[in-house]
Coordinates of C-alpha atoms in Angstrom, one line a residue:
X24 CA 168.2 -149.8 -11.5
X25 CA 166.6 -148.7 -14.7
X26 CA 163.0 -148.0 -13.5
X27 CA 163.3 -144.4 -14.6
X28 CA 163.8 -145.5 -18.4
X29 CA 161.3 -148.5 -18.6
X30 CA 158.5 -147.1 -16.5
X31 CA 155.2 -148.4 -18.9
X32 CA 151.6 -147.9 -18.1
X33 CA 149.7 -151.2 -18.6
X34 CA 151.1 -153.8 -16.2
X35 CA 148.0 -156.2 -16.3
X36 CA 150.1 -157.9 -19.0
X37 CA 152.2 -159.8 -16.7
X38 CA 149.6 -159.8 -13.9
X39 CA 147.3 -163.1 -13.0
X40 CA 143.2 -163.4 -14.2
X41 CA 141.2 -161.0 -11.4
X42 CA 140.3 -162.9 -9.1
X43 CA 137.1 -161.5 -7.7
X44 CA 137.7 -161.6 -4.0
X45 CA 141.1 -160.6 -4.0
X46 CA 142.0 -157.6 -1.9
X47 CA 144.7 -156.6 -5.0
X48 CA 143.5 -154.6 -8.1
X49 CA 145.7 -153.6 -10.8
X50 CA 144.8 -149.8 -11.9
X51 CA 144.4 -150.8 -15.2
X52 CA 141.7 -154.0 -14.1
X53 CA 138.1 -152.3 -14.8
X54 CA 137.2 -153.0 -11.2
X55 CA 139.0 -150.0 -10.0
X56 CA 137.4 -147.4 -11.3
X57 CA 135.0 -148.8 -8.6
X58 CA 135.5 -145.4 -5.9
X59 CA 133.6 -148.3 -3.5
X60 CA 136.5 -150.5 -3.8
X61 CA 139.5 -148.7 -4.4
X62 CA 138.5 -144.7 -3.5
X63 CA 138.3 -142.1 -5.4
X64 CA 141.9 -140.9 -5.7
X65 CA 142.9 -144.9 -7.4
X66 CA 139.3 -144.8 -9.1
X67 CA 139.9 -141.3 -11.5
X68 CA 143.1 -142.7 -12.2
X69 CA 142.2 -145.8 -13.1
X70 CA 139.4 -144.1 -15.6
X71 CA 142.0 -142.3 -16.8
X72 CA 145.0 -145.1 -17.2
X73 CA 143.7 -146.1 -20.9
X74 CA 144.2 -142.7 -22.4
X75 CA 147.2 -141.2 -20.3
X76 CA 151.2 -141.7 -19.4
X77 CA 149.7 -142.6 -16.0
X78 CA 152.7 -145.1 -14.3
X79 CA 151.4 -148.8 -13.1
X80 CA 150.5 -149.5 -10.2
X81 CA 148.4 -151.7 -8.0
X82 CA 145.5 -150.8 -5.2
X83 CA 144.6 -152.8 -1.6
X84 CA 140.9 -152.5 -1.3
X85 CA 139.3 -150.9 1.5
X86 CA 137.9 -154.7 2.6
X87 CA 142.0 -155.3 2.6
X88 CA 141.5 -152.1 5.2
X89 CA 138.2 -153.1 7.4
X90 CA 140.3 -157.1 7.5
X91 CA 143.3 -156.4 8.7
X92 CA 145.1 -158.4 11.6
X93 CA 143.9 -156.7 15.3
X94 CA 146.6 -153.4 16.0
X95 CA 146.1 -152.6 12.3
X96 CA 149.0 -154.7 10.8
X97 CA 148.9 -156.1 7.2
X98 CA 148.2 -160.1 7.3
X99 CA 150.1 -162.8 6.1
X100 CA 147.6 -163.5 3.5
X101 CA 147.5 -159.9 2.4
X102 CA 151.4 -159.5 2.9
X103 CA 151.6 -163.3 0.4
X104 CA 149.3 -160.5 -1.6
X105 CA 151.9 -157.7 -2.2
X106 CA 154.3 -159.8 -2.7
X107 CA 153.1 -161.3 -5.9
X108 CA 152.1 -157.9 -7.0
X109 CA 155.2 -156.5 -6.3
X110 CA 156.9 -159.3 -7.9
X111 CA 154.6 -158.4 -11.1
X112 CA 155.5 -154.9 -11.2
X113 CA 159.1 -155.2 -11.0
X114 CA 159.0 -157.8 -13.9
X115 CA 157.4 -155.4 -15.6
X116 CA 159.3 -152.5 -15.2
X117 CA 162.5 -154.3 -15.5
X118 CA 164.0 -153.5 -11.7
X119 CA 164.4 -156.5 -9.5
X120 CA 163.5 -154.1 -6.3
X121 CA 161.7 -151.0 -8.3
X122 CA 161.0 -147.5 -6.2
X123 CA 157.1 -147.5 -5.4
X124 CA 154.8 -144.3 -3.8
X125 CA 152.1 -145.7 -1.4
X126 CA 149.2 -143.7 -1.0
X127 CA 146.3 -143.7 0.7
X128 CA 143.0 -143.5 -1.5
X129 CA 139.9 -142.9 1.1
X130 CA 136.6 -144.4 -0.4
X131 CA 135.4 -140.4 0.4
X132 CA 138.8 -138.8 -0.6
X133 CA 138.7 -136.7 -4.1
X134 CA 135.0 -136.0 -4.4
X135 CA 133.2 -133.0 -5.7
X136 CA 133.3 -131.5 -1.5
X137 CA 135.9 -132.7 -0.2
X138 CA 139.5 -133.7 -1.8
X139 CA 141.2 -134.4 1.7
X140 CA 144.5 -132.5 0.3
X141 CA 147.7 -133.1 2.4
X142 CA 145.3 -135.0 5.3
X143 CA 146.3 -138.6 4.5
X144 CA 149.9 -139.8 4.5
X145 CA 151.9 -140.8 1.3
X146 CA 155.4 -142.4 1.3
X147 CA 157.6 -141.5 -1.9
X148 CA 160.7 -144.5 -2.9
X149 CA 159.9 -147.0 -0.9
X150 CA 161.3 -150.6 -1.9
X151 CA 161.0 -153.8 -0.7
X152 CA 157.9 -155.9 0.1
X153 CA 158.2 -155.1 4.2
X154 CA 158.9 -151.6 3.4
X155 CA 155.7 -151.4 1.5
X156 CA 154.2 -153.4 4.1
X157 CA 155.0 -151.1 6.9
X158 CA 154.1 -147.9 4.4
X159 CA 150.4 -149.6 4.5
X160 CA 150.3 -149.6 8.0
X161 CA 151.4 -146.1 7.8
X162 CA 148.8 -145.0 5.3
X163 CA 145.9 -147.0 7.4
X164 CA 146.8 -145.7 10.8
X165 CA 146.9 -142.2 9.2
X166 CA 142.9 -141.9 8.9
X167 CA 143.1 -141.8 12.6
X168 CA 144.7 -139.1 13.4
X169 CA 143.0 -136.2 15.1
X170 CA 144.0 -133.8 11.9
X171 CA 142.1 -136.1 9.6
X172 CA 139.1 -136.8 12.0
X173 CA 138.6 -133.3 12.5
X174 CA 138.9 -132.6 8.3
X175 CA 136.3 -135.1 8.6
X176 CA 133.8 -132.9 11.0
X177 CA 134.1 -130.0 9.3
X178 CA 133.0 -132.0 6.0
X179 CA 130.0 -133.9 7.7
X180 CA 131.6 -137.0 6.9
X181 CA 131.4 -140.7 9.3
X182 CA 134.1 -140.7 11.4
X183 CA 133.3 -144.4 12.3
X184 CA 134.0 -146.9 10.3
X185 CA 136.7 -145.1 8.0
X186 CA 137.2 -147.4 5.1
X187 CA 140.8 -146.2 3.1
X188 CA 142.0 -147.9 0.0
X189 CA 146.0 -147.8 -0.4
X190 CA 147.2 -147.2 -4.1
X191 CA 150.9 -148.3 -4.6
X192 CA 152.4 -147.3 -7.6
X193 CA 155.7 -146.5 -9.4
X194 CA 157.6 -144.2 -8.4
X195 CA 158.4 -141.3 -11.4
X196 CA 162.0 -140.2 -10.5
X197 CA 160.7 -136.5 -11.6
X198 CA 163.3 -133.8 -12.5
X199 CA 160.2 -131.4 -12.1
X200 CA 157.0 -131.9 -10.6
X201 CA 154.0 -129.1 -11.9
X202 CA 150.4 -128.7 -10.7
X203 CA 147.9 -127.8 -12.8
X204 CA 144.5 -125.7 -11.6
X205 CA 142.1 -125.9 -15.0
X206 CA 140.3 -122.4 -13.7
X207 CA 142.2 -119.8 -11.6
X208 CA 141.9 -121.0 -8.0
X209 CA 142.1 -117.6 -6.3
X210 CA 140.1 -115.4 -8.8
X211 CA 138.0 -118.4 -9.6
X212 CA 138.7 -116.9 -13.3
X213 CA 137.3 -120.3 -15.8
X214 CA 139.0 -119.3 -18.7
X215 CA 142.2 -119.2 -17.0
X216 CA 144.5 -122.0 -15.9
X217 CA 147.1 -121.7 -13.5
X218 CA 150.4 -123.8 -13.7
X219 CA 153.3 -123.7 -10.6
X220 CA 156.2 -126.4 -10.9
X221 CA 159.4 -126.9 -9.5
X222 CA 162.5 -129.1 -9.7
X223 CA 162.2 -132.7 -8.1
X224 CA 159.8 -134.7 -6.4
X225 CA 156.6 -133.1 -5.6
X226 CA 156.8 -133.1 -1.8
X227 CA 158.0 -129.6 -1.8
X228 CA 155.2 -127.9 -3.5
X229 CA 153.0 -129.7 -2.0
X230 CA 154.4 -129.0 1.4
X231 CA 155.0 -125.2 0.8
X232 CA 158.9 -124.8 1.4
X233 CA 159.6 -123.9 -2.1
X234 CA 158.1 -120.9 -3.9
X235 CA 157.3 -122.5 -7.2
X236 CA 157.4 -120.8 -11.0
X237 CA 154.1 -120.3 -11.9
X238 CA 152.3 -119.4 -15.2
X239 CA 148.6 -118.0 -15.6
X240 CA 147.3 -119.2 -19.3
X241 CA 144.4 -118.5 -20.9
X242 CA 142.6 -121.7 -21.2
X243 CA 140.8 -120.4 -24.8
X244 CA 144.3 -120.6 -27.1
X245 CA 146.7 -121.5 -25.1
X246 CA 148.6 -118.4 -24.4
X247 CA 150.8 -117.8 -21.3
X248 CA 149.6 -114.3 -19.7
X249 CA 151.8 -113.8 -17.3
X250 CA 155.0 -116.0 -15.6
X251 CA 156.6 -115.5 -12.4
X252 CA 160.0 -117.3 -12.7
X253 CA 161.0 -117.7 -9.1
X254 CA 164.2 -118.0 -7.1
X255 CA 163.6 -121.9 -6.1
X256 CA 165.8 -122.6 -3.0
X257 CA 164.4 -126.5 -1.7
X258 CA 163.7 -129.4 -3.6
X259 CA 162.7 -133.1 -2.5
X260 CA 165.1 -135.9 -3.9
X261 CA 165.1 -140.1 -3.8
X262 CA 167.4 -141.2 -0.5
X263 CA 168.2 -144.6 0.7
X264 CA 164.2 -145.6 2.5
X265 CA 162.6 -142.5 1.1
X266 CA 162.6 -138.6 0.2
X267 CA 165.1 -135.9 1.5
X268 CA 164.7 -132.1 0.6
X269 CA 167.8 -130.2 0.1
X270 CA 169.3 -127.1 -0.9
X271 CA 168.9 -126.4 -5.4
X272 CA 171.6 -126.3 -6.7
X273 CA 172.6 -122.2 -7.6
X274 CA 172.5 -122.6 -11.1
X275 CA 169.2 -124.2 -10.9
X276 CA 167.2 -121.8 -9.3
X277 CA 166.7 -119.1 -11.1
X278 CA 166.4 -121.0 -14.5
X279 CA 162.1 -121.5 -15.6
X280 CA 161.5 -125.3 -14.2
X281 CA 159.5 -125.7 -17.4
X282 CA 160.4 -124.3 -21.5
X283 CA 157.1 -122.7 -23.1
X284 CA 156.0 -125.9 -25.4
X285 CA 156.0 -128.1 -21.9
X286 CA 154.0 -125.4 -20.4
X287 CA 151.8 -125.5 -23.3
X288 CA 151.7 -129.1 -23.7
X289 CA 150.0 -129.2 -19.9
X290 CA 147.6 -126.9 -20.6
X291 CA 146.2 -128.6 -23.5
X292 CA 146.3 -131.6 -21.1
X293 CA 144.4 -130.0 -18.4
X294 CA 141.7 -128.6 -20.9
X295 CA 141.1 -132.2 -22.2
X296 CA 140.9 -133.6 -18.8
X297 CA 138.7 -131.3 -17.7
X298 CA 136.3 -131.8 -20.5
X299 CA 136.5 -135.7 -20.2
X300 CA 135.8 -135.4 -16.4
X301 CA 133.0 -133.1 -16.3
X302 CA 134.2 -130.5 -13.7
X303 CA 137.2 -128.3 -12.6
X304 CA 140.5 -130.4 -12.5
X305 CA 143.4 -130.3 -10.1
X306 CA 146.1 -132.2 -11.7
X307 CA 149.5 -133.7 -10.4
X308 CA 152.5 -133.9 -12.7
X309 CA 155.7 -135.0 -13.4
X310 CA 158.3 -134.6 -16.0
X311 CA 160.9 -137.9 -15.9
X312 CA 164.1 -137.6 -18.9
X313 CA 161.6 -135.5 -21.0
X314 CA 158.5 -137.8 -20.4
X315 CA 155.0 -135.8 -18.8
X316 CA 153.3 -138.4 -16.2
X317 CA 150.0 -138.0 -15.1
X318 CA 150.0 -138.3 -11.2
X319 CA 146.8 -137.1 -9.7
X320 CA 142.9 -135.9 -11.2
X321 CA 141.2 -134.4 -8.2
X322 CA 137.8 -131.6 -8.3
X323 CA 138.6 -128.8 -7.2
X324 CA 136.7 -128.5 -4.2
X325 CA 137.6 -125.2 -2.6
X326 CA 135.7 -123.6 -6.2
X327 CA 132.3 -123.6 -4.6
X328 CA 133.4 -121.4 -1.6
X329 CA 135.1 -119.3 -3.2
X330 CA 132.1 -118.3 -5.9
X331 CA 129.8 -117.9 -3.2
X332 CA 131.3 -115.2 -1.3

């Protein structure tokens, strides 16, 4: 397979005319920067995929969601659907069965009050057209649960009616994974930037069983103020039908995940995404055979609690 050295950004080249009704838009297809159509996590992305290393990817719409078959199972018309796409994106990416992440993408996810962080389910390697099919199941069935109702409550947000988008992209076979916080999220400092990254997938950051490195910088030149190298035991890896974490290996863990010029390199990023948005980024990141992918541009939504205490 050599996804990891051919992944490209613009797969609309191979793709077919937009259709207007289709329940399929490519990230790159103006349309999804529609948050209506595609929700907000697909929609920054997709405003974004012009000017960043952002891998391909395509979106179901959340009318693909509300017209699903009864029992919440993708269609044969829908499933006819992914298959093309899928078909597309391998083409493109030079893989006859190429490793995909399918995401949910909530029409009310990643807004200014409420980024729905670790509520909806995402499903790293994945191949395979009924693989992905069952992952959108998955990712539909997952705005039901009583964790993400309840997120929902405490947000003052419908929980009738919950229309999800499902973004399935690439998969980056990261040899680190970084998250970037454009102002300091726990002193709510602006002209600092905090940086944590780790070897692997993301899933282990994200889930909190690895203590990541981490760098404070000051967002005004660029300098790193402090570093915390840590000791990283876990990381998450590609298996056979998904993601495994396992033990790093000793040499690995005490080395920095990330040399100073990377470390600088995602600053500047973050700075210029920051300024291009409008408001406080939270960006996802991954560094494949010495390429930086752009993975995620959230808000930061826990800043306005924090400033008013």
């Amino acid at each position: 397979d050599s996804s990891s050295s051919r992944i490209v950004t613009h797969p609309r080249a191979l793709s077919e005319p937009a259709d207007e009704r289709s329940d399929i838009v490519w990230l790159d297809d103006p349309r999804a920067t529609n948050a209506d159509m595609v929700g907000a996590k697909a929609a920054h992305l997709s405003r974004l995929a012009q000017r960043h290393c952002i891998p391909p990817g395509f979106c179901l719409t959340a009318d693909a969601h509300l017209t699903r078959e009864f029992g919440g199972t993708v269609g044969a018309n829908l499933r006819s659907a992914i298959a093309r796409a899928y078909e597309q994106l391998a083409a493109r990416c030079g893989s006859d069965s190429p490793a995909v992440a399918v995401r949910s993408s909530a029409i009310d996810e990643d807004g200014p009050h409420a980024s729905f962080a670790g509520q909806h389910e995402t499903y790293l390697n994945i191949r395979g057209v009924e693989s992905i099919c069952d992952a959108v199941e998955r990712c539909w069935a997952s705005a039901q649960t009583e964790q993400v109702l309840a997120y929902r409550r405490r947000h003052n947000l419908p929980i009738d009616q919950i229309r999800i988008a499902v973004l399935i992209q690439l998969l980056v076979p990261a040899d680190v994974s970084a998250v970037l916080f454009s102002i300091n999220p726990v002193t709510c400092a602006r002209d600092e930037m905090v940086l944590t990254a780790s070897w692997g997938l993301g899933e282990s950051i994200a889930g909190g069983t690895v203590t990541p490195d981490m760098w404070t910088i000051c967002k005004a030149d660029g300098a790193i103020l402090r570093e915390q190298i840590a000791s990283k035991q876990r990381m998450t890896v590609s298996m056979l039908g998904g993601v495994r974490e396992i033990d790093v290996p000793r040499l690995m863990r005490a080395q920095p995940s990330l040399e100073p010029d990377r470390v600088r390199e995602i600053a500047t990023l973050g700075i210029t995404l920051e300024r291009h948005v409008g408001w406080p980024v939270d960006l996802e990141l991954a560094l494949a055979a010495g390429r930086l992918y752009l993975l995620q541009c959230r808000p930061i939504t826990t800043l306005p609690r924090l400033l008013s205490n």
